[in-house]
PDB file of N, CA and C in Angstrom:
ATOM      1  N   MET Y   1     -66.328 -71.738  49.773  1.00 74.00           N
ATOM      2  CA  MET Y   1     -67.087 -71.168  48.551  1.00 74.00           C
ATOM      3  C   MET Y   1     -68.392 -71.664  48.484  1.00 74.00           C
ATOM      4  N   SER Y   2     -69.229 -70.544  48.461  1.00 93.00           N
ATOM      5  CA  SER Y   2     -70.746 -70.798  48.396  1.00 93.00           C
ATOM      6  C   SER Y   2     -71.404 -69.758  47.628  1.00 93.00           C
ATOM      7  N   LEU Y   3     -72.644 -69.988  47.344  1.00 96.00           N
ATOM      8  CA  LEU Y   3     -73.579 -69.019  46.631  1.00 96.00           C
ATOM      9  C   LEU Y   3     -74.847 -68.982  47.287  1.00 96.00           C
ATOM     10  N   SER Y   4     -75.493 -67.725  47.474  1.00 97.00           N
ATOM     11  CA  SER Y   4     -76.768 -67.613  47.953  1.00 97.00           C
ATOM     12  C   SER Y   4     -77.350 -66.601  47.119  1.00 97.00           C
ATOM     13  N   LYS Y   5     -78.761 -66.721  47.045  1.00 97.00           N
ATOM     14  CA  LYS Y   5     -79.625 -65.703  46.360  1.00 97.00           C
ATOM     15  C   LYS Y   5     -80.756 -65.278  47.243  1.00 97.00           C
ATOM     16  N   SER Y   6     -81.113 -64.116  46.974  1.00 97.00           N
ATOM     17  CA  SER Y   6     -82.390 -63.516  47.803  1.00 97.00           C
ATOM     18  C   SER Y   6     -82.859 -62.528  46.918  1.00 97.00           C
ATOM     19  N   ALA Y   7     -84.291 -62.206  47.124  1.00 96.00           N
ATOM     20  CA  ALA Y   7     -85.146 -61.312  46.489  1.00 96.00           C
ATOM     21  C   ALA Y   7     -85.456 -60.148  47.371  1.00 96.00           C
ATOM     22  N   SER Y   8     -85.534 -59.066  46.761  1.00 96.00           N
ATOM     23  CA  SER Y   8     -86.048 -57.777  47.732  1.00 96.00           C
ATOM     24  C   SER Y   8     -87.492 -58.205  47.990  1.00 96.00           C
ATOM     25  N   ALA Y   9     -88.059 -57.509  49.055  1.00 96.00           N
ATOM     26  CA  ALA Y   9     -89.284 -57.583  49.611  1.00 96.00           C
ATOM     27  C   ALA Y   9     -90.404 -57.467  48.497  1.00 96.00           C
ATOM     28  N   ASP Y  10     -90.148 -56.458  47.347  1.00 96.00           N
ATOM     29  CA  ASP Y  10     -91.158 -56.328  46.465  1.00 96.00           C
ATOM     30  C   ASP Y  10     -90.717 -57.195  45.309  1.00 96.00           C
ATOM     31  N   GLY Y  11     -89.705 -57.849  45.255  1.00 94.00           N
ATOM     32  CA  GLY Y  11     -89.307 -58.849  44.130  1.00 94.00           C
ATOM     33  C   GLY Y  11     -88.504 -58.296  43.047  1.00 94.00           C
ATOM     34  N   ALA Y  12     -88.482 -56.981  42.889  1.00 97.00           N
ATOM     35  CA  ALA Y  12     -87.884 -56.114  41.933  1.00 97.00           C
ATOM     36  C   ALA Y  12     -86.309 -56.323  41.756  1.00 97.00           C
ATOM     37  N   THR Y  13     -85.778 -56.812  42.703  1.00 98.00           N
ATOM     38  CA  THR Y  13     -84.269 -57.009  42.782  1.00 98.00           C
ATOM     39  C   THR Y  13     -83.977 -58.328  43.277  1.00 98.00           C
ATOM     40  N   LEU Y  14     -83.042 -58.953  42.556  1.00 98.00           N
ATOM     41  CA  LEU Y  14     -82.482 -60.338  42.845  1.00 98.00           C
ATOM     42  C   LEU Y  14     -80.952 -60.229  43.128  1.00 98.00           C
ATOM     43  N   THR Y  15     -80.661 -60.519  44.361  1.00 98.00           N
ATOM     44  CA  THR Y  15     -79.237 -60.462  44.682  1.00 98.00           C
ATOM     45  C   THR Y  15     -78.530 -61.813  44.862  1.00 98.00           C
ATOM     46  N   ILE Y  16     -77.504 -61.987  44.162  1.00 98.00           N
ATOM     47  CA  ILE Y  16     -76.649 -63.207  44.189  1.00 98.00           C
ATOM     48  C   ILE Y  16     -75.328 -62.919  44.910  1.00 98.00           C
ATOM     49  N   GLN Y  17     -75.134 -63.602  45.950  1.00 98.00           N
ATOM     50  CA  GLN Y  17     -73.824 -63.318  46.790  1.00 98.00           C
ATOM     51  C   GLN Y  17     -72.944 -64.458  46.629  1.00 98.00           C
ATOM     52  N   ILE Y  18     -71.554 -64.196  46.311  1.00 98.00           N
ATOM     53  CA  ILE Y  18     -70.720 -65.294  46.210  1.00 98.00           C
ATOM     54  C   ILE Y  18     -69.773 -65.224  47.344  1.00 98.00           C
ATOM     55  N   LYS Y  19     -69.438 -66.201  47.941  1.00 97.00           N
ATOM     56  CA  LYS Y  19     -68.551 -66.043  49.152  1.00 97.00           C
ATOM     57  C   LYS Y  19     -67.349 -67.193  48.865  1.00 97.00           C
ATOM     58  N   GLY Y  20     -66.222 -66.571  49.073  1.00 97.00           N
ATOM     59  CA  GLY Y  20     -64.894 -67.426  48.838  1.00 97.00           C
ATOM     60  C   GLY Y  20     -64.579 -67.234  47.359  1.00 97.00           C
ATOM     61  N   LYS Y  21     -64.313 -68.395  46.693  1.00 97.00           N
ATOM     62  CA  LYS Y  21     -63.711 -68.455  45.382  1.00 97.00           C
ATOM     63  C   LYS Y  21     -64.989 -68.491  44.347  1.00 97.00           C
ATOM     64  N   PHE Y  22     -64.893 -67.635  43.270  1.00 97.00           N
ATOM     65  CA  PHE Y  22     -65.851 -67.595  42.211  1.00 97.00           C
ATOM     66  C   PHE Y  22     -65.076 -68.165  41.064  1.00 97.00           C
ATOM     67  N   ASP Y  23     -65.342 -69.516  40.846  1.00 97.00           N
ATOM     68  CA  ASP Y  23     -64.618 -70.240  39.840  1.00 97.00           C
ATOM     69  C   ASP Y  23     -65.506 -71.203  39.330  1.00 97.00           C
ATOM     70  N   PHE Y  24     -64.817 -72.291  38.347  1.00 96.00           N
ATOM     71  CA  PHE Y  24     -65.560 -73.151  37.745  1.00 96.00           C
ATOM     72  C   PHE Y  24     -66.505 -74.148  38.498  1.00 96.00           C
ATOM     73  N   ASN Y  25     -66.120 -74.207  39.936  1.00 97.00           N
ATOM     74  CA  ASN Y  25     -66.970 -75.163  40.855  1.00 97.00           C
ATOM     75  C   ASN Y  25     -68.370 -74.481  41.046  1.00 97.00           C
ATOM     76  N   LEU Y  26     -68.524 -73.302  40.699  1.00 97.00           N
ATOM     77  CA  LEU Y  26     -69.834 -72.616  40.845  1.00 97.00           C
ATOM     78  C   LEU Y  26     -70.713 -72.640  39.674  1.00 97.00           C
ATOM     79  N   VAL Y  27     -70.214 -73.122  38.603  1.00 97.00           N
ATOM     80  CA  VAL Y  27     -71.131 -73.120  37.318  1.00 97.00           C
ATOM     81  C   VAL Y  27     -72.520 -73.445  37.498  1.00 97.00           C
ATOM     82  N   GLN Y  28     -72.772 -74.685  37.911  1.00 97.00           N
ATOM     83  CA  GLN Y  28     -74.266 -75.089  38.087  1.00 97.00           C
ATOM     84  C   GLN Y  28     -74.886 -74.309  39.101  1.00 97.00           C
ATOM     85  N   SER Y  29     -74.524 -73.963  40.238  1.00 97.00           N
ATOM     86  CA  SER Y  29     -75.284 -73.230  41.134  1.00 97.00           C
ATOM     87  C   SER Y  29     -75.385 -71.735  40.765  1.00 97.00           C
ATOM     88  N   PHE Y  30     -74.616 -71.149  40.134  1.00 98.00           N
ATOM     89  CA  PHE Y  30     -74.635 -69.823  39.684  1.00 98.00           C
ATOM     90  C   PHE Y  30     -75.631 -69.818  38.475  1.00 98.00           C
ATOM     91  N   ARG Y  31     -75.732 -70.828  37.582  1.00 97.00           N
ATOM     92  CA  ARG Y  31     -76.533 -70.713  36.445  1.00 97.00           C
ATOM     93  C   ARG Y  31     -78.040 -71.000  37.026  1.00 97.00           C
ATOM     94  N   GLN Y  32     -78.221 -71.959  38.000  1.00 97.00           N
ATOM     95  CA  GLN Y  32     -79.522 -72.036  38.760  1.00 97.00           C
ATOM     96  C   GLN Y  32     -80.025 -70.933  39.406  1.00 97.00           C
ATOM     97  N   ALA Y  33     -79.045 -70.053  39.966  1.00 97.00           N
ATOM     98  CA  ALA Y  33     -79.486 -68.849  40.713  1.00 97.00           C
ATOM     99  C   ALA Y  33     -80.230 -67.820  39.976  1.00 97.00           C
ATOM    100  N   TYR Y  34     -79.954 -67.668  38.673  1.00 97.00           N
ATOM    101  CA  TYR Y  34     -80.605 -66.792  37.826  1.00 97.00           C
ATOM    102  C   TYR Y  34     -81.664 -67.469  36.660  1.00 97.00           C
ATOM    103  N   ALA Y  35     -81.679 -68.762  36.817  1.00 94.00           N
ATOM    104  CA  ALA Y  35     -82.553 -69.495  35.790  1.00 94.00           C
ATOM    105  C   ALA Y  35     -83.981 -69.222  35.854  1.00 94.00           C
ATOM    106  N   GLN Y  36     -84.616 -69.001  37.030  1.00 91.00           N
ATOM    107  CA  GLN Y  36     -86.170 -68.778  37.225  1.00 91.00           C
ATOM    108  C   GLN Y  36     -86.314 -67.414  37.729  1.00 91.00           C
ATOM    109  N   ILE Y  37     -85.983 -66.276  36.997  1.00 93.00           N
ATOM    110  CA  ILE Y  37     -86.131 -64.948  37.359  1.00 93.00           C
ATOM    111  C   ILE Y  37     -87.703 -64.642  37.278  1.00 93.00           C
ATOM    112  N   GLU Y  38     -88.139 -63.974  38.370  1.00 92.00           N
ATOM    113  CA  GLU Y  38     -89.626 -63.412  38.166  1.00 92.00           C
ATOM    114  C   GLU Y  38     -89.792 -62.538  37.420  1.00 92.00           C
ATOM    115  N   PRO Y  39     -90.910 -62.388  36.652  1.00 93.00           N
ATOM    116  CA  PRO Y  39     -91.339 -61.414  35.769  1.00 93.00           C
ATOM    117  C   PRO Y  39     -91.032 -59.868  36.247  1.00 93.00           C
ATOM    118  N   LYS Y  40     -91.375 -59.908  37.633  1.00 96.00           N
ATOM    119  CA  LYS Y  40     -91.344 -58.439  38.260  1.00 96.00           C
ATOM    120  C   LYS Y  40     -89.912 -58.111  38.522  1.00 96.00           C
ATOM    121  N   THR Y  41     -88.959 -58.972  38.413  1.00 97.00           N
ATOM    122  CA  THR Y  41     -87.520 -58.611  38.582  1.00 97.00           C
ATOM    123  C   THR Y  41     -87.016 -57.750  37.662  1.00 97.00           C
ATOM    124  N   ASN Y  42     -86.409 -56.461  37.919  1.00 96.00           N
ATOM    125  CA  ASN Y  42     -85.876 -55.821  36.955  1.00 96.00           C
ATOM    126  C   ASN Y  42     -84.328 -55.258  37.214  1.00 96.00           C
ATOM    127  N   LYS Y  43     -83.732 -55.840  38.255  1.00 97.00           N
ATOM    128  CA  LYS Y  43     -82.386 -55.600  38.632  1.00 97.00           C
ATOM    129  C   LYS Y  43     -81.870 -56.923  39.207  1.00 97.00           C
ATOM    130  N   VAL Y  44     -80.549 -57.123  38.766  1.00 98.00           N
ATOM    131  CA  VAL Y  44     -79.923 -58.354  39.256  1.00 98.00           C
ATOM    132  C   VAL Y  44     -78.585 -57.717  39.893  1.00 98.00           C
ATOM    133  N   ILE Y  45     -78.201 -58.082  41.057  1.00 98.00           N
ATOM    134  CA  ILE Y  45     -76.933 -57.606  41.721  1.00 98.00           C
ATOM    135  C   ILE Y  45     -76.167 -58.777  42.078  1.00 98.00           C
ATOM    136  N   ILE Y  46     -75.008 -58.796  41.555  1.00 98.00           N
ATOM    137  CA  ILE Y  46     -74.067 -59.905  41.949  1.00 98.00           C
ATOM    138  C   ILE Y  46     -73.041 -59.244  42.975  1.00 98.00           C
ATOM    139  N   ASP Y  47     -73.244 -59.775  44.239  1.00 98.00           N
ATOM    140  CA  ASP Y  47     -72.536 -59.221  45.424  1.00 98.00           C
ATOM    141  C   ASP Y  47     -71.333 -59.933  45.595  1.00 98.00           C
ATOM    142  N   LEU Y  48     -70.127 -59.262  45.451  1.00 98.00           N
ATOM    143  CA  LEU Y  48     -68.902 -59.866  45.685  1.00 98.00           C
ATOM    144  C   LEU Y  48     -68.049 -59.487  46.765  1.00 98.00           C
ATOM    145  N   ARG Y  49     -68.856 -58.864  47.794  1.00 97.00           N
ATOM    146  CA  ARG Y  49     -68.322 -58.461  49.037  1.00 97.00           C
ATOM    147  C   ARG Y  49     -67.517 -59.501  49.850  1.00 97.00           C
ATOM    148  N   GLU Y  50     -67.797 -60.892  49.905  1.00 97.00           N
ATOM    149  CA  GLU Y  50     -67.055 -61.802  50.511  1.00 97.00           C
ATOM    150  C   GLU Y  50     -66.281 -62.792  49.383  1.00 97.00           C
ATOM    151  N   THR Y  51     -66.165 -62.241  48.264  1.00 97.00           N
ATOM    152  CA  THR Y  51     -65.424 -63.057  47.317  1.00 97.00           C
ATOM    153  C   THR Y  51     -63.908 -62.681  47.153  1.00 97.00           C
ATOM    154  N   ASP Y  52     -62.972 -63.655  47.418  1.00 95.00           N
ATOM    155  CA  ASP Y  52     -61.634 -63.243  47.464  1.00 95.00           C
ATOM    156  C   ASP Y  52     -60.816 -63.767  46.237  1.00 95.00           C
ATOM    157  N   TYR Y  53     -61.502 -64.259  45.195  1.00 96.00           N
ATOM    158  CA  TYR Y  53     -60.695 -64.830  44.073  1.00 96.00           C
ATOM    159  C   TYR Y  53     -61.796 -65.023  43.060  1.00 96.00           C
ATOM    160  N   MET Y  54     -61.442 -64.696  41.824  1.00 96.00           N
ATOM    161  CA  MET Y  54     -62.235 -65.044  40.709  1.00 96.00           C
ATOM    162  C   MET Y  54     -61.198 -65.439  39.456  1.00 96.00           C
ATOM    163  N   ASP Y  55     -61.693 -66.322  38.601  1.00 95.00           N
ATOM    164  CA  ASP Y  55     -60.973 -66.703  37.305  1.00 95.00           C
ATOM    165  C   ASP Y  55     -61.671 -66.484  36.242  1.00 95.00           C
ATOM    166  N   SER Y  56     -60.966 -66.855  35.085  1.00 96.00           N
ATOM    167  CA  SER Y  56     -61.568 -66.735  33.784  1.00 96.00           C
ATOM    168  C   SER Y  56     -62.906 -67.465  33.600  1.00 96.00           C
ATOM    169  N   SER Y  57     -63.097 -68.378  34.265  1.00 97.00           N
ATOM    170  CA  SER Y  57     -64.672 -69.124  34.211  1.00 97.00           C
ATOM    171  C   SER Y  57     -65.528 -68.316  34.936  1.00 97.00           C
ATOM    172  N   ALA Y  58     -65.241 -67.593  35.792  1.00 98.00           N
ATOM    173  CA  ALA Y  58     -66.240 -66.575  36.572  1.00 98.00           C
ATOM    174  C   ALA Y  58     -66.598 -65.585  35.651  1.00 98.00           C
ATOM    175  N   LEU Y  59     -65.531 -65.008  34.799  1.00 98.00           N
ATOM    176  CA  LEU Y  59     -65.832 -64.135  33.797  1.00 98.00           C
ATOM    177  C   LEU Y  59     -66.692 -64.511  32.654  1.00 98.00           C
ATOM    178  N   GLY Y  60     -66.706 -65.792  32.410  1.00 98.00           N
ATOM    179  CA  GLY Y  60     -67.485 -66.334  31.287  1.00 98.00           C
ATOM    180  C   GLY Y  60     -68.842 -66.658  31.960  1.00 98.00           C
ATOM    181  N   MET Y  61     -69.045 -66.908  33.166  1.00 98.00           N
ATOM    182  CA  MET Y  61     -70.277 -67.125  33.766  1.00 98.00           C
ATOM    183  C   MET Y  61     -71.137 -65.845  33.725  1.00 98.00           C
ATOM    184  N   LEU Y  62     -70.248 -64.688  34.165  1.00 98.00           N
ATOM    185  CA  LEU Y  62     -71.149 -63.415  34.132  1.00 98.00           C
ATOM    186  C   LEU Y  62     -71.592 -63.171  32.541  1.00 98.00           C
ATOM    187  N   LEU Y  63     -70.849 -63.250  31.775  1.00 98.00           N
ATOM    188  CA  LEU Y  63     -71.157 -62.988  30.336  1.00 98.00           C
ATOM    189  C   LEU Y  63     -72.396 -63.819  29.948  1.00 98.00           C
ATOM    190  N   ASN Y  64     -72.222 -65.109  30.176  1.00 98.00           N
ATOM    191  CA  ASN Y  64     -73.457 -66.057  29.900  1.00 98.00           C
ATOM    192  C   ASN Y  64     -74.778 -65.565  30.601  1.00 98.00           C
ATOM    193  N   MET Y  65     -74.640 -65.322  31.901  1.00 98.00           N
ATOM    194  CA  MET Y  65     -75.726 -64.575  32.552  1.00 98.00           C
ATOM    195  C   MET Y  65     -76.337 -63.535  31.870  1.00 98.00           C
ATOM    196  N   LYS Y  66     -75.379 -62.447  31.404  1.00 97.00           N
ATOM    197  CA  LYS Y  66     -75.971 -61.208  30.863  1.00 97.00           C
ATOM    198  C   LYS Y  66     -76.565 -61.699  29.570  1.00 97.00           C
ATOM    199  N   LYS Y  67     -75.970 -62.435  28.746  1.00 97.00           N
ATOM    200  CA  LYS Y  67     -76.620 -62.923  27.466  1.00 97.00           C
ATOM    201  C   LYS Y  67     -78.085 -63.582  27.574  1.00 97.00           C
ATOM    202  N   THR Y  68     -78.225 -64.338  28.775  1.00 97.00           N
ATOM    203  CA  THR Y  68     -79.228 -65.087  29.125  1.00 97.00           C
ATOM    204  C   THR Y  68     -80.447 -64.138  29.558  1.00 97.00           C
ATOM    205  N   ILE Y  69     -80.205 -63.217  30.505  1.00 97.00           N
ATOM    206  CA  ILE Y  69     -81.155 -62.487  31.086  1.00 97.00           C
ATOM    207  C   ILE Y  69     -81.396 -60.903  30.814  1.00 97.00           C
ATOM    208  N   GLU Y  70     -80.523 -60.460  29.768  1.00 95.00           N
ATOM    209  CA  GLU Y  70     -80.532 -59.007  29.642  1.00 95.00           C
ATOM    210  C   GLU Y  70     -81.800 -58.511  28.964  1.00 95.00           C
ATOM    211  N   SER Y  71     -82.566 -59.489  28.310  1.00 95.00           N
ATOM    212  CA  SER Y  71     -83.862 -59.011  27.862  1.00 95.00           C
ATOM    213  C   SER Y  71     -84.914 -58.961  28.806  1.00 95.00           C
ATOM    214  N   GLN Y  72     -84.738 -59.591  30.023  1.00 95.00           N
ATOM    215  CA  GLN Y  72     -85.694 -59.672  31.110  1.00 95.00           C
ATOM    216  C   GLN Y  72     -85.410 -58.525  32.212  1.00 95.00           C
ATOM    217  N   VAL Y  73     -84.274 -58.074  32.232  1.00 97.00           N
ATOM    218  CA  VAL Y  73     -83.962 -57.184  33.451  1.00 97.00           C
ATOM    219  C   VAL Y  73     -83.626 -55.859  32.779  1.00 97.00           C
ATOM    220  N   GLN Y  74     -83.642 -54.802  33.475  1.00 96.00           N
ATOM    221  CA  GLN Y  74     -83.106 -53.472  33.137  1.00 96.00           C
ATOM    222  C   GLN Y  74     -81.745 -53.342  33.384  1.00 96.00           C
ATOM    223  N   THR Y  75     -81.191 -53.788  34.703  1.00 96.00           N
ATOM    224  CA  THR Y  75     -79.866 -53.445  35.049  1.00 96.00           C
ATOM    225  C   THR Y  75     -79.259 -54.841  35.754  1.00 96.00           C
ATOM    226  N   ILE Y  76     -77.975 -55.120  35.319  1.00 97.00           N
ATOM    227  CA  ILE Y  76     -77.187 -56.027  35.965  1.00 97.00           C
ATOM    228  C   ILE Y  76     -76.005 -55.342  36.590  1.00 97.00           C
ATOM    229  N   GLU Y  77     -75.766 -55.450  37.896  1.00 98.00           N
ATOM    230  CA  GLU Y  77     -74.840 -54.625  38.633  1.00 98.00           C
ATOM    231  C   GLU Y  77     -73.882 -55.726  39.278  1.00 98.00           C
ATOM    232  N   ILE Y  78     -72.619 -55.357  39.309  1.00 98.00           N
ATOM    233  CA  ILE Y  78     -71.558 -56.219  40.089  1.00 98.00           C
ATOM    234  C   ILE Y  78     -71.329 -55.259  41.237  1.00 98.00           C
ATOM    235  N   SER Y  79     -71.480 -55.461  42.459  1.00 98.00           N
ATOM    236  CA  SER Y  79     -71.184 -54.727  43.574  1.00 98.00           C
ATOM    237  C   SER Y  79     -70.238 -55.192  44.700  1.00 98.00           C
ATOM    238  N   ASN Y  80     -69.735 -54.203  45.396  1.00 98.00           N
ATOM    239  CA  ASN Y  80     -68.872 -54.620  46.680  1.00 98.00           C
ATOM    240  C   ASN Y  80     -67.643 -55.451  46.199  1.00 98.00           C
ATOM    241  N   CYS Y  81     -67.025 -55.036  45.123  1.00 96.00           N
ATOM    242  CA  CYS Y  81     -65.750 -55.756  44.642  1.00 96.00           C
ATOM    243  C   CYS Y  81     -64.527 -55.309  45.506  1.00 96.00           C
ATOM    244  N   GLN Y  82     -63.876 -56.375  45.845  1.00 95.00           N
ATOM    245  CA  GLN Y  82     -62.412 -56.198  46.505  1.00 95.00           C
ATOM    246  C   GLN Y  82     -61.593 -55.460  45.338  1.00 95.00           C
ATOM    247  N   PRO Y  83     -60.599 -54.704  45.838  1.00 96.00           N
ATOM    248  CA  PRO Y  83     -59.866 -53.996  44.807  1.00 96.00           C
ATOM    249  C   PRO Y  83     -59.187 -54.871  43.696  1.00 96.00           C
ATOM    250  N   GLN Y  84     -58.718 -56.153  44.197  1.00 96.00           N
ATOM    251  CA  GLN Y  84     -58.084 -56.997  43.067  1.00 96.00           C
ATOM    252  C   GLN Y  84     -59.099 -57.532  42.217  1.00 96.00           C
ATOM    253  N   LEU Y  85     -60.352 -57.661  42.483  1.00 96.00           N
ATOM    254  CA  LEU Y  85     -61.302 -58.230  41.691  1.00 96.00           C
ATOM    255  C   LEU Y  85     -61.849 -57.046  40.656  1.00 96.00           C
ATOM    256  N   LYS Y  86     -61.958 -55.937  41.259  1.00 96.00           N
ATOM    257  CA  LYS Y  86     -62.347 -54.688  40.461  1.00 96.00           C
ATOM    258  C   LYS Y  86     -61.330 -54.617  39.317  1.00 96.00           C
ATOM    259  N   LYS Y  87     -60.053 -54.781  39.650  1.00 96.00           N
ATOM    260  CA  LYS Y  87     -58.931 -54.499  38.723  1.00 96.00           C
ATOM    261  C   LYS Y  87     -59.137 -55.531  37.631  1.00 96.00           C
ATOM    262  N   ILE Y  88     -59.453 -56.874  37.967  1.00 95.00           N
ATOM    263  CA  ILE Y  88     -59.616 -57.831  36.943  1.00 95.00           C
ATOM    264  C   ILE Y  88     -60.861 -57.631  36.002  1.00 95.00           C
ATOM    265  N   LEU Y  89     -61.836 -57.094  36.582  1.00 97.00           N
ATOM    266  CA  LEU Y  89     -63.149 -56.731  35.773  1.00 97.00           C
ATOM    267  C   LEU Y  89     -62.745 -55.417  34.906  1.00 97.00           C
ATOM    268  N   GLN Y  90     -62.076 -54.622  35.371  1.00 96.00           N
ATOM    269  CA  GLN Y  90     -61.653 -53.412  34.495  1.00 96.00           C
ATOM    270  C   GLN Y  90     -60.772 -53.739  33.436  1.00 96.00           C
ATOM    271  N   ILE Y  91     -59.736 -54.626  33.619  1.00 96.00           N
ATOM    272  CA  ILE Y  91     -58.873 -54.948  32.678  1.00 96.00           C
ATOM    273  C   ILE Y  91     -59.540 -55.678  31.470  1.00 96.00           C
ATOM    274  N   SER Y  92     -60.562 -56.611  31.967  1.00 96.00           N
ATOM    275  CA  SER Y  92     -61.342 -57.434  30.962  1.00 96.00           C
ATOM    276  C   SER Y  92     -62.543 -56.491  30.478  1.00 96.00           C
ATOM    277  N   ARG Y  93     -62.370 -55.258  30.816  1.00 97.00           N
ATOM    278  CA  ARG Y  93     -63.340 -54.252  30.248  1.00 97.00           C
ATOM    279  C   ARG Y  93     -64.938 -54.702  30.564  1.00 97.00           C
ATOM    280  N   PHE Y  94     -65.126 -55.359  31.595  1.00 97.00           N
ATOM    281  CA  PHE Y  94     -66.428 -55.626  32.111  1.00 97.00           C
ATOM    282  C   PHE Y  94     -67.209 -54.356  32.615  1.00 97.00           C
ATOM    283  N   ASP Y  95     -66.460 -53.202  32.910  1.00 95.00           N
ATOM    284  CA  ASP Y  95     -67.185 -51.930  33.259  1.00 95.00           C
ATOM    285  C   ASP Y  95     -67.823 -51.368  32.102  1.00 95.00           C
ATOM    286  N   LYS Y  96     -67.621 -51.903  31.000  1.00 95.00           N
ATOM    287  CA  LYS Y  96     -68.375 -51.482  29.749  1.00 95.00           C
ATOM    288  C   LYS Y  96     -69.658 -52.197  29.523  1.00 95.00           C
ATOM    289  N   LYS Y  97     -69.699 -53.558  30.160  1.00 95.00           N
ATOM    290  CA  LYS Y  97     -70.792 -54.320  29.985  1.00 95.00           C
ATOM    291  C   LYS Y  97     -71.759 -54.306  31.302  1.00 95.00           C
ATOM    292  N   PHE Y  98     -71.286 -53.983  32.300  1.00 96.00           N
ATOM    293  CA  PHE Y  98     -71.937 -54.199  33.696  1.00 96.00           C
ATOM    294  C   PHE Y  98     -71.806 -52.784  34.306  1.00 96.00           C
ATOM    295  N   ASP Y  99     -72.717 -52.427  35.270  1.00 95.00           N
ATOM    296  CA  ASP Y  99     -72.608 -51.368  36.282  1.00 95.00           C
ATOM    297  C   ASP Y  99     -71.595 -52.099  37.387  1.00 95.00           C
ATOM    298  N   ILE Y 100     -70.520 -51.439  37.684  1.00 96.00           N
ATOM    299  CA  ILE Y 100     -69.721 -52.061  38.786  1.00 96.00           C
ATOM    300  C   ILE Y 100     -69.567 -50.922  39.937  1.00 96.00           C
ATOM    301  N   ASN Y 101     -69.848 -51.258  41.106  1.00 89.00           N
ATOM    302  CA  ASN Y 101     -69.792 -50.574  42.242  1.00 89.00           C
ATOM    303  C   ASN Y 101     -68.806 -50.926  43.236  1.00 89.00           C
TER     304      ASN Y 101
END
């Protein structure tokens, strides 16, 4: 279970990648990952390519992030979801709040 973040070369996109479990243990590091967003950043991608589990605290973290940064960025995207995670997000109606790919 780990979290990493990276910015695109032009600084317009911030990608936060979560590996393993996305649960309460990542609260602090997830919050820190988006706390200092550059003014030129207009898109945030949450990459779940290597995420195999998420619980209700992960959903809460995503909502808190949206509330915190939605005035600073144009797009918040959740990408590369495993089928079981995509189902959780759709049941929770996160497809209405986020772009999910």
